[in-house]
Amino acid sequence: MKRLYISMFVLSGLLLSGCSDDFLNVEPTEAIPADPALVNSDEGAKGFVTAIYNQFLGWEMSSFGWNAVSSIISDDADKGSDPGDAGGDKDIIDALTYNASTASFQSTWNANYAGINRCNQALAMFPKLDQVTPALKDRLIGESKFLRAFMYFTLVKGYGGVPIVDHLATVPISEEDRKMQLTRKSVAEVYAFIEQDLNDAIAALPLKSAYTGVDVVRVSKGSAYALLAKVNLYQKKWQAVIDNCDKVTGYSLVSDYSLQFKKEGEFGPESIFEINGVGSTSSPGFGIGNYTVSQAPRGAGGWGWGFNTPTKGLADAYEEGDVRKNATIIFRGSVLYDGREVPETVANPRYNYKAYSSSFYNQEFTDTNLRYLRYAEVILMKAEALNELGQTSEAIPLVNQIRHRAGLGDTPFTSQTDVRKAIYKERRLEFAFEHDRWFDIVRTGQAQAAMAADGKTFIVGKHELWPIPTTFIREANGLSEQNPGGY
């Protein structure tokens, strides 16, 4: 199963990364094989889309910079590591003193557009393939559109309106395509584009139950409905959230919360969209670059760099008996599930357990999977939407499903306001270190108070959006403007 993500790795390498400092240096057609026969088969076409999934294994897409802008920036995580090791820019991101030249925002921008470029290459190639089973071709188009939608969702959550690059630019580039690449669209336009891609994906993708063998790692109709519900959530389209959550069928909560983050729990019944990490004990594999080692315990007796450490505020937020606490946080002086001891001599008191691998210590690449959508989120999204529509009595049993799995009793709250707070708290504890917290506190208006409680100053009117990279603004030359806030 793991080998799906390294099959066609040569093809993945051929696809231009798009991570140049110069946005216009992304030449989307440059890497397309001149002869479509190279991928004109069922396996060849599947490998072409595998190259899109492989983008998530990149250092810039899913590792050091991404952890900074989605976790370290929030009240759930600190920079960690040693005080004198800034991690490039992790200290200023932690302190919210970053600017438009801060590298992690640049790398996140570049990595997602490189992935979008891969999607556009696949979508341009498929019409040329006449030896691919039609039903498979339709499915692969659906996968490509889901992945493109997911990457645009990351961009719009972080940066606001961004350029919609929906096709391969001509070579040499036309003025129309130059403007396409350099002109920011409105937030509403980006969301509309995401929704169209997801609706197309829904029409083309099979149910999760239709996948077998190596294909169980691929996105399904349920993945697209769940992501569409989340896109609706961010736009406060409450009834659409409920409707799309109801269409996510064939999934269930696993009884053991911690199991999901171990190898034996990969792609289980709760998994809706999960990125497969790949590693090798005999030689460096093609897993997520430095994802585990960058977050593993540092110092005497440690085995990693020690970044992205859980805050005391997060640790203290769990109720007594909540099993999610010890499944999320590695505590100094504890023994991990595989028997590994974390000595009292490591540098920081807490580390991210969800990034832990029991197989590969201090490897350049990790086999740890990234969990991006779980059925627990579908339950909590529906609960939030019901509560916002005044159907609080229907929302409460959904909140209790999540609490019961965590080893807790029913929520004591009954009013709409209190249940809203309870849902926000459950989201924090359920999805800690799954790259949602920053976006959640921004979209729900909690950011200023949450960051103040963590000793940081969130500036309303500035920090809601990340800065657009300076390199892009310079190249846009008036076609796009920087986000507000004095970046």
Short mmCIF file of C-alpha atoms in Angstrom, two decimals:
data_model
loop_
_atom_site.label_atom_id
_atom_site.label_comp_id
_atom_site.label_asym_id
_atom_site.label_seq_id
_atom_site.Cartn_x
_atom_site.Cartn_y
_atom_site.Cartn_z
CA MET A 1 0.00 0.00 0.00
CA LYS A 2 2.80 2.39 0.88
CA ARG A 3 4.35 1.95 -2.55
CA LEU A 4 1.50 3.80 -4.25
CA TYR A 5 3.13 7.03 -3.18
CA ILE A 6 6.51 6.24 -4.65
CA SER A 7 5.29 4.62 -7.84
CA MET A 8 5.85 7.00 -10.71
CA PHE A 9 8.29 8.91 -8.49
CA VAL A 10 10.37 9.75 -11.54
CA LEU A 11 7.28 11.31 -13.09
CA SER A 12 6.69 13.21 -9.87
CA GLY A 13 10.19 14.58 -10.12
CA LEU A 14 9.63 15.61 -13.71
CA LEU A 15 6.66 17.71 -12.72
CA LEU A 16 8.03 21.18 -12.14
CA SER A 17 7.96 22.06 -8.48
CA GLY A 18 6.98 25.67 -9.03
CA CYS A 19 8.90 26.75 -5.94
CA SER A 20 11.02 29.35 -7.68
CA ASP A 21 11.41 32.73 -6.08
CA ASP A 22 9.93 34.16 -9.26
CA PHE A 23 6.24 33.33 -9.50
CA LEU A 24 6.30 33.64 -13.27
CA ASN A 25 9.13 31.13 -13.51
CA VAL A 26 6.55 28.40 -13.02
CA GLU A 27 6.26 27.07 -16.56
CA PRO A 28 3.40 24.60 -16.16
CA THR A 29 3.80 22.97 -19.58
CA GLU A 30 7.55 22.52 -19.38
CA ALA A 31 7.46 19.16 -17.64
CA ILE A 32 4.58 17.48 -19.48
CA PRO A 33 5.94 14.50 -21.40
CA ALA A 34 5.98 15.31 -25.11
CA ASP A 35 4.53 11.87 -25.80
CA PRO A 36 1.27 11.16 -23.92
CA ALA A 37 2.02 7.47 -24.55
CA LEU A 38 4.29 7.61 -21.50
CA VAL A 39 1.19 7.69 -19.31
CA ASN A 40 -1.43 6.38 -21.73
CA SER A 41 -2.48 3.38 -19.67
CA ASP A 42 -4.49 2.80 -16.55
CA GLU A 43 -1.41 2.49 -14.37
CA GLY A 44 0.32 5.40 -16.09
CA ALA A 45 -2.66 7.68 -15.59
CA LYS A 46 -2.97 6.66 -11.93
CA GLY A 47 0.71 7.40 -11.47
CA PHE A 48 0.23 10.85 -12.95
CA VAL A 49 -2.27 11.64 -10.18
CA THR A 50 -0.05 9.96 -7.60
CA ALA A 51 2.42 12.72 -8.41
CA ILE A 52 -0.14 15.20 -7.06
CA TYR A 53 -0.46 13.29 -3.77
CA ASN A 54 3.34 13.19 -3.63
CA GLN A 55 3.37 16.98 -3.36
CA PHE A 56 2.14 16.54 0.23
CA LEU A 57 5.33 14.64 1.06
CA GLY A 58 7.40 17.75 0.49
CA TRP A 59 9.31 19.62 3.18
CA GLU A 60 7.73 22.92 2.15
CA MET A 61 4.21 21.56 1.78
CA SER A 62 3.83 19.58 4.97
CA SER A 63 6.78 19.99 7.28
CA PHE A 64 8.77 22.79 8.92
CA GLY A 65 7.19 25.89 7.40
CA TRP A 66 3.66 24.44 7.38
CA ASN A 67 3.94 23.54 11.07
CA ALA A 68 4.99 27.12 11.73
CA VAL A 69 2.12 28.86 9.95
CA SER A 70 -0.59 26.45 11.11
CA SER A 71 0.52 25.40 14.61
CA ILE A 72 3.41 27.39 16.10
CA ILE A 73 1.56 30.57 15.21
CA SER A 74 -1.40 29.51 17.37
CA ASP A 75 -2.09 29.20 21.08
CA ASP A 76 -1.73 25.43 20.86
CA ALA A 77 2.02 25.45 20.17
CA ASP A 78 5.26 27.21 20.98
CA LYS A 79 8.40 27.34 18.86
CA GLY A 80 10.05 24.89 21.24
CA SER A 81 13.59 23.67 20.60
CA ASP A 82 16.43 25.57 22.32
CA PRO A 83 16.03 29.31 22.99
CA GLY A 84 18.94 30.11 20.70
CA ASP A 85 17.61 28.06 17.78
CA ALA A 86 15.11 30.23 15.91
CA GLY A 87 14.43 27.62 13.27
CA GLY A 88 14.90 30.26 10.59
CA ASP A 89 11.74 32.20 11.35
CA LYS A 90 9.83 30.10 13.87
CA ASP A 91 10.51 32.55 16.70
CA ILE A 92 8.98 35.54 14.92
CA ILE A 93 5.99 33.49 13.76
CA ASP A 94 5.46 32.33 17.34
CA ALA A 95 5.56 35.95 18.51
CA LEU A 96 3.33 37.22 15.65
CA THR A 97 6.04 39.68 14.61
CA TYR A 98 6.45 38.27 11.10
CA ASN A 99 6.24 40.23 7.85
CA ALA A 100 5.76 39.65 4.12
CA SER A 101 9.34 38.43 3.74
CA THR A 102 9.03 35.70 6.39
CA ALA A 103 10.14 32.51 4.66
CA SER A 104 7.49 30.09 5.92
CA PHE A 105 4.68 32.10 4.33
CA GLN A 106 6.62 32.12 1.06
CA SER A 107 7.24 28.36 1.15
CA THR A 108 3.59 27.58 1.95
CA TRP A 109 2.46 29.77 -0.96
CA ASN A 110 4.96 28.19 -3.34
CA ALA A 111 4.24 24.61 -2.29
CA ASN A 112 0.48 24.91 -2.74
CA TYR A 113 0.80 26.56 -6.14
CA ALA A 114 3.27 23.87 -7.16
CA GLY A 115 0.63 21.31 -6.22
CA ILE A 116 -2.05 23.21 -8.13
CA ASN A 117 0.33 23.19 -11.09
CA ARG A 118 0.51 19.39 -10.88
CA CYS A 119 -3.30 19.22 -10.82
CA ASN A 120 -3.52 21.43 -13.89
CA GLN A 121 -0.97 19.29 -15.70
CA ALA A 122 -2.99 16.16 -14.99
CA LEU A 123 -6.26 17.79 -16.05
CA ALA A 124 -4.62 18.96 -19.28
CA MET A 125 -3.20 15.52 -19.99
CA PHE A 126 -6.28 13.35 -19.50
CA PRO A 127 -8.15 14.39 -22.67
CA LYS A 128 -5.11 13.19 -24.67
CA LEU A 129 -5.20 9.67 -23.21
CA ASP A 130 -7.24 7.21 -25.27
CA GLN A 131 -5.99 3.96 -23.71
CA VAL A 132 -7.26 4.68 -20.19
CA THR A 133 -10.48 3.06 -18.99
CA PRO A 134 -13.13 5.83 -19.20
CA ALA A 135 -14.46 5.24 -15.69
CA LEU A 136 -10.95 5.36 -14.25
CA LYS A 137 -10.19 8.54 -16.17
CA ASP A 138 -13.30 10.18 -14.73
CA ARG A 139 -12.28 9.11 -11.24
CA LEU A 140 -8.75 10.47 -11.67
CA ILE A 141 -10.16 13.78 -12.86
CA GLY A 142 -12.25 13.81 -9.69
CA GLU A 143 -9.19 13.13 -7.54
CA SER A 144 -7.27 15.93 -9.26
CA LYS A 145 -10.09 18.39 -8.71
CA PHE A 146 -10.45 17.41 -5.06
CA LEU A 147 -6.74 17.92 -4.46
CA ARG A 148 -6.77 21.26 -6.28
CA ALA A 149 -9.75 22.35 -4.19
CA PHE A 150 -7.97 21.30 -1.01
CA MET A 151 -4.91 23.36 -1.87
CA TYR A 152 -6.98 26.40 -2.78
CA PHE A 153 -8.82 26.00 0.52
CA THR A 154 -5.49 26.19 2.35
CA LEU A 155 -4.57 29.31 0.40
CA VAL A 156 -7.85 31.15 0.89
CA LYS A 157 -7.95 30.35 4.63
CA GLY A 158 -4.46 31.71 5.07
CA TYR A 159 -4.04 34.52 2.58
CA GLY A 160 -7.60 35.50 1.64
CA GLY A 161 -8.18 36.13 -2.05
CA VAL A 162 -5.50 34.59 -4.27
CA PRO A 163 -4.92 34.14 -8.02
CA ILE A 164 -7.04 31.37 -9.53
CA VAL A 165 -4.69 29.49 -11.85
CA ASP A 166 -7.16 27.07 -13.40
CA HIS A 167 -5.25 25.97 -16.50
CA LEU A 168 -1.77 25.67 -17.93
CA ALA A 169 -0.36 28.92 -19.23
CA THR A 170 0.81 29.19 -22.81
CA VAL A 171 4.54 29.11 -23.60
CA PRO A 172 5.61 31.78 -24.18
CA ILE A 173 3.13 33.14 -21.71
CA SER A 174 0.30 35.29 -23.04
CA GLU A 175 -0.71 38.56 -21.40
CA GLU A 176 -4.02 36.97 -20.42
CA ASP A 177 -2.28 34.09 -18.66
CA ARG A 178 0.21 36.44 -17.02
CA LYS A 179 -2.69 38.34 -15.49
CA MET A 180 -4.31 35.05 -14.44
CA GLN A 181 -1.18 34.12 -12.50
CA LEU A 182 -0.67 37.53 -10.89
CA THR A 183 -4.15 38.89 -10.16
CA ARG A 184 -5.72 38.10 -6.81
CA LYS A 185 -9.37 37.12 -7.00
CA SER A 186 -11.85 37.91 -4.25
CA VAL A 187 -12.41 35.49 -1.40
CA ALA A 188 -15.90 34.81 -2.77
CA GLU A 189 -14.52 33.97 -6.20
CA VAL A 190 -11.97 31.57 -4.73
CA TYR A 191 -14.62 29.82 -2.65
CA ALA A 192 -16.88 29.53 -5.70
CA PHE A 193 -14.01 27.94 -7.64
CA ILE A 194 -13.35 25.48 -4.79
CA GLU A 195 -17.02 24.56 -4.62
CA GLN A 196 -17.17 23.91 -8.36
CA ASP A 197 -14.12 21.65 -8.19
CA LEU A 198 -15.63 19.74 -5.28
CA ASN A 199 -19.00 19.33 -6.97
CA ASP A 200 -17.20 17.98 -10.04
CA ALA A 201 -15.24 15.65 -7.78
CA ILE A 202 -18.40 14.42 -6.06
CA ALA A 203 -19.88 13.50 -9.43
CA ALA A 204 -16.79 11.54 -10.44
CA LEU A 205 -15.49 9.86 -7.28
CA PRO A 206 -16.63 6.49 -5.89
CA LEU A 207 -17.57 5.75 -2.31
CA LYS A 208 -14.77 4.77 0.04
CA SER A 209 -16.09 1.20 0.09
CA ALA A 210 -15.34 0.85 -3.63
CA TYR A 211 -11.58 1.11 -3.06
CA THR A 212 -9.45 -1.95 -2.42
CA GLY A 213 -5.75 -2.73 -2.16
CA VAL A 214 -3.38 0.17 -2.76
CA ASP A 215 -6.27 2.42 -3.77
CA VAL A 216 -7.64 2.71 -0.22
CA VAL A 217 -5.35 5.74 0.21
CA ARG A 218 -7.18 7.73 -2.48
CA VAL A 219 -9.90 10.29 -1.93
CA SER A 220 -13.53 9.31 -2.32
CA LYS A 221 -16.96 10.84 -2.69
CA GLY A 222 -17.12 11.09 1.10
CA SER A 223 -13.86 13.04 1.10
CA ALA A 224 -15.34 15.59 -1.30
CA TYR A 225 -18.61 15.94 0.63
CA ALA A 226 -16.68 16.41 3.89
CA LEU A 227 -14.37 19.03 2.43
CA LEU A 228 -17.33 20.81 0.85
CA ALA A 229 -19.03 20.87 4.25
CA LYS A 230 -15.89 22.44 5.72
CA VAL A 231 -15.78 25.02 2.94
CA ASN A 232 -19.43 25.78 3.75
CA LEU A 233 -18.51 26.07 7.44
CA TYR A 234 -15.94 28.78 6.74
CA GLN A 235 -18.58 30.72 4.79
CA LYS A 236 -21.24 30.21 7.49
CA LYS A 237 -23.54 28.43 5.06
CA TRP A 238 -25.01 26.50 7.94
CA GLN A 239 -27.72 24.51 6.17
CA ALA A 240 -25.28 23.50 3.44
CA VAL A 241 -22.91 22.25 6.16
CA ILE A 242 -25.65 20.01 7.54
CA ASP A 243 -26.73 18.77 4.12
CA ASN A 244 -23.20 17.85 3.05
CA CYS A 245 -22.30 16.28 6.39
CA ASP A 246 -25.34 14.04 6.02
CA LYS A 247 -23.95 12.80 2.71
CA VAL A 248 -20.70 11.62 4.29
CA THR A 249 -21.65 7.96 4.74
CA GLY A 250 -19.74 4.78 5.40
CA TYR A 251 -17.54 6.20 8.17
CA SER A 252 -17.54 5.81 11.95
CA LEU A 253 -15.59 6.87 15.02
CA VAL A 254 -12.92 4.42 16.10
CA SER A 255 -13.25 3.38 19.71
CA ASP A 256 -9.62 4.10 20.60
CA TYR A 257 -8.76 7.73 19.84
CA SER A 258 -5.02 7.15 20.00
CA LEU A 259 -5.11 4.29 17.48
CA GLN A 260 -5.67 6.69 14.59
CA PHE A 261 -2.20 8.16 15.01
CA LYS A 262 -0.36 4.83 15.03
CA LYS A 263 0.61 2.76 12.02
CA GLU A 264 -2.05 0.14 12.71
CA GLY A 265 -4.71 2.83 12.64
CA GLU A 266 -3.91 4.24 9.20
CA PHE A 267 -6.83 4.65 6.79
CA GLY A 268 -9.28 3.28 9.34
CA PRO A 269 -13.06 3.74 9.40
CA GLU A 270 -12.74 7.32 10.66
CA SER A 271 -10.24 8.43 8.01
CA ILE A 272 -11.71 10.66 5.29
CA PHE A 273 -8.61 12.34 3.84
CA GLU A 274 -5.21 11.17 4.97
CA ILE A 275 -1.79 11.66 3.41
CA ASN A 276 0.25 8.49 3.29
CA GLY A 277 3.75 8.82 4.72
CA VAL A 278 6.36 6.50 3.26
CA GLY A 279 9.69 5.55 4.80
CA SER A 280 12.44 2.96 4.60
CA THR A 281 14.61 1.43 7.31
CA SER A 282 17.38 0.51 4.89
CA SER A 283 17.70 3.82 3.06
CA PRO A 284 15.96 7.20 3.00
CA GLY A 285 12.44 6.78 1.69
CA PHE A 286 10.06 9.21 0.10
CA GLY A 287 8.10 10.19 3.18
CA ILE A 288 7.35 13.63 4.56
CA GLY A 289 10.64 15.47 4.80
CA ASN A 290 11.79 15.84 8.41
CA TYR A 291 8.22 15.95 9.70
CA THR A 292 8.82 13.67 12.66
CA VAL A 293 12.41 14.52 13.52
CA SER A 294 11.75 18.27 13.50
CA GLN A 295 9.16 17.79 16.26
CA ALA A 296 10.75 14.97 18.25
CA PRO A 297 12.20 15.57 21.75
CA ARG A 298 15.44 17.55 21.78
CA GLY A 299 18.37 17.56 24.17
CA ALA A 300 20.01 14.89 26.30
CA GLY A 301 18.23 11.61 25.60
CA GLY A 302 16.15 13.14 22.81
CA TRP A 303 16.16 12.22 19.15
CA GLY A 304 14.96 15.31 17.30
CA TRP A 305 14.95 19.06 16.83
CA GLY A 306 12.20 19.78 19.36
CA PHE A 307 10.09 22.33 17.46
CA ASN A 308 6.29 22.84 17.54
CA THR A 309 5.78 22.00 21.20
CA PRO A 310 2.36 21.94 22.90
CA THR A 311 1.65 24.94 25.12
CA LYS A 312 0.79 24.71 28.78
CA GLY A 313 -2.53 26.31 27.87
CA LEU A 314 -3.39 23.40 25.60
CA ALA A 315 -2.32 20.83 28.18
CA ASP A 316 -4.40 22.52 30.86
CA ALA A 317 -7.49 22.71 28.61
CA TYR A 318 -8.19 18.98 28.84
CA GLU A 319 -10.62 17.79 31.47
CA GLU A 320 -9.46 15.11 33.87
CA GLY A 321 -9.88 11.72 32.25
CA ASP A 322 -9.78 12.99 28.66
CA VAL A 323 -7.89 10.30 26.77
CA ARG A 324 -7.02 12.76 24.01
CA LYS A 325 -4.49 14.51 26.23
CA ASN A 326 -2.02 11.64 26.44
CA ALA A 327 -2.64 10.74 22.79
CA THR A 328 -1.74 14.27 21.70
CA ILE A 329 1.09 15.32 24.02
CA ILE A 330 4.37 13.58 24.79
CA PHE A 331 5.32 14.53 28.34
CA ARG A 332 8.89 14.69 29.57
CA GLY A 333 9.59 11.68 31.78
CA SER A 334 6.86 9.50 30.25
CA VAL A 335 6.99 6.13 28.48
CA LEU A 336 5.51 6.06 24.98
CA TYR A 337 3.13 3.40 23.66
CA ASP A 338 5.98 1.39 22.11
CA GLY A 339 8.04 1.40 25.30
CA ARG A 340 10.37 4.24 24.38
CA GLU A 341 11.30 6.36 27.39
CA VAL A 342 11.36 10.14 27.27
CA PRO A 343 13.96 11.12 29.86
CA GLU A 344 13.64 14.06 32.21
CA THR A 345 16.72 15.52 30.51
CA VAL A 346 15.01 16.51 27.22
CA ALA A 347 14.83 20.24 26.58
CA ASN A 348 11.08 20.89 26.59
CA PRO A 349 8.34 19.56 28.89
CA ARG A 350 5.94 18.66 26.03
CA TYR A 351 6.12 17.45 22.40
CA ASN A 352 3.68 16.60 19.62
CA TYR A 353 2.66 12.94 19.95
CA LYS A 354 0.71 12.97 16.68
CA ALA A 355 3.97 13.47 14.80
CA TYR A 356 5.61 10.51 16.53
CA SER A 357 6.80 7.46 14.63
CA SER A 358 7.62 4.27 16.47
CA SER A 359 9.60 2.98 13.50
CA PHE A 360 11.86 5.71 12.19
CA TYR A 361 13.91 7.73 14.65
CA ASN A 362 15.78 10.75 13.33
CA GLN A 363 15.23 9.77 9.71
CA GLU A 364 15.33 12.43 7.05
CA PHE A 365 11.94 11.18 5.89
CA THR A 366 9.12 9.98 8.10
CA ASP A 367 6.46 7.34 7.66
CA THR A 368 3.99 9.31 9.79
CA ASN A 369 0.68 10.01 8.06
CA LEU A 370 -1.01 13.40 8.02
CA ARG A 371 -4.67 13.27 9.01
CA TYR A 372 -6.55 16.12 7.36
CA LEU A 373 -10.20 15.06 7.54
CA ARG A 374 -11.68 12.64 10.06
CA TYR A 375 -15.27 11.63 10.68
CA ALA A 376 -15.09 13.29 14.08
CA GLU A 377 -14.90 16.60 12.25
CA VAL A 378 -18.03 15.82 10.25
CA ILE A 379 -19.86 15.26 13.54
CA LEU A 380 -18.60 18.51 15.06
CA MET A 381 -19.23 20.54 11.89
CA LYS A 382 -22.82 19.36 11.84
CA ALA A 383 -23.16 20.14 15.56
CA GLU A 384 -21.83 23.66 15.02
CA ALA A 385 -24.17 24.30 12.11
CA LEU A 386 -27.22 22.98 13.96
CA ASN A 387 -26.40 25.12 16.97
CA GLU A 388 -25.93 28.24 14.85
CA LEU A 389 -29.37 27.64 13.32
CA GLY A 390 -30.89 27.48 16.79
CA GLN A 391 -31.27 23.70 16.81
CA THR A 392 -29.18 23.35 19.95
CA SER A 393 -31.02 20.31 21.30
CA GLU A 394 -30.05 18.42 18.13
CA ALA A 395 -26.44 19.58 18.34
CA ILE A 396 -25.84 18.40 21.91
CA PRO A 397 -26.00 14.62 21.21
CA LEU A 398 -23.38 15.08 18.49
CA VAL A 399 -21.06 16.88 20.90
CA ASN A 400 -21.61 14.06 23.37
CA GLN A 401 -20.54 11.46 20.79
CA ILE A 402 -17.15 13.11 20.65
CA ARG A 403 -16.93 13.50 24.42
CA HIS A 404 -17.89 9.90 25.09
CA ARG A 405 -15.16 8.61 22.79
CA ALA A 406 -12.75 10.85 24.74
CA GLY A 407 -13.80 9.14 27.99
CA LEU A 408 -15.90 12.06 29.20
CA GLY A 409 -19.51 12.45 30.25
CA ASP A 410 -22.23 14.50 28.59
CA THR A 411 -21.69 18.20 28.16
CA PRO A 412 -23.42 20.08 31.00
CA PHE A 413 -24.36 22.96 28.69
CA THR A 414 -27.77 23.56 27.15
CA SER A 415 -27.88 27.18 25.94
CA GLN A 416 -26.88 28.10 22.40
CA THR A 417 -24.06 30.34 23.63
CA ASP A 418 -22.61 27.77 26.00
CA VAL A 419 -22.91 24.94 23.49
CA ARG A 420 -21.11 27.10 20.94
CA LYS A 421 -18.21 27.47 23.37
CA ALA A 422 -18.30 23.74 24.10
CA ILE A 423 -18.08 22.92 20.39
CA TYR A 424 -15.14 25.29 19.95
CA LYS A 425 -13.38 23.61 22.86
CA GLU A 426 -14.06 20.13 21.53
CA ARG A 427 -12.63 21.14 18.17
CA ARG A 428 -9.47 22.40 19.85
CA LEU A 429 -8.90 19.23 21.85
CA GLU A 430 -10.04 16.77 19.18
CA PHE A 431 -7.91 18.21 16.37
CA ALA A 432 -4.88 19.60 18.20
CA PHE A 433 -1.81 19.48 15.93
CA GLU A 434 -3.94 18.56 12.92
CA HIS A 435 -3.41 22.04 11.43
CA ASP A 436 -6.82 23.53 12.23
CA ARG A 437 -6.44 25.58 15.41
CA TRP A 438 -5.18 28.85 13.89
CA PHE A 439 -7.85 28.87 11.21
CA ASP A 440 -10.53 27.99 13.77
CA ILE A 441 -9.75 30.82 16.17
CA VAL A 442 -9.63 33.30 13.29
CA ARG A 443 -12.89 32.21 11.64
CA THR A 444 -14.77 32.12 14.97
CA GLY A 445 -13.50 35.43 16.29
CA GLN A 446 -11.62 33.85 19.21
CA ALA A 447 -8.14 34.81 18.03
CA GLN A 448 -7.51 38.01 19.99
CA ALA A 449 -8.58 36.54 23.34
CA ALA A 450 -6.97 33.16 22.71
CA MET A 451 -3.64 34.66 21.78
CA ALA A 452 -3.73 37.08 24.71
CA ALA A 453 -4.21 34.11 27.04
CA ASP A 454 -1.06 32.66 25.45
CA GLY A 455 0.85 35.90 26.06
CA LYS A 456 0.76 37.08 22.44
CA THR A 457 -0.72 40.15 20.82
CA PHE A 458 -3.15 39.46 17.98
CA ILE A 459 -3.80 42.68 16.06
CA VAL A 460 -7.38 42.83 14.79
CA GLY A 461 -7.42 43.91 11.17
CA LYS A 462 -3.95 42.49 10.52
CA HIS A 463 -3.35 38.99 11.78
CA GLU A 464 -6.55 37.44 10.41
CA LEU A 465 -4.68 36.94 7.12
CA TRP A 466 -1.12 35.92 6.46
CA PRO A 467 1.03 38.36 4.49
CA ILE A 468 1.20 37.78 0.74
CA PRO A 469 4.86 36.99 -0.07
CA THR A 470 6.86 40.06 -1.06
CA THR A 471 8.23 38.29 -4.13
CA PHE A 472 4.72 37.84 -5.50
CA ILE A 473 3.63 41.42 -4.77
CA ARG A 474 6.77 42.72 -6.46
CA GLU A 475 6.20 40.58 -9.53
CA ALA A 476 2.49 41.43 -9.69
CA ASN A 477 3.55 45.05 -10.19
CA GLY A 478 0.18 46.54 -9.36
CA LEU A 479 -2.04 43.63 -10.44
CA SER A 480 -2.36 42.53 -6.78
CA GLU A 481 -2.14 44.31 -3.45
CA GLN A 482 -0.81 43.24 -0.06
CA ASN A 483 -3.14 42.23 2.76
CA PRO A 484 -4.00 44.97 5.28
CA GLY A 485 -1.95 45.50 8.40
CA GLY A 486 1.21 47.24 7.33
CA TYR A 487 3.10 44.28 5.91
#
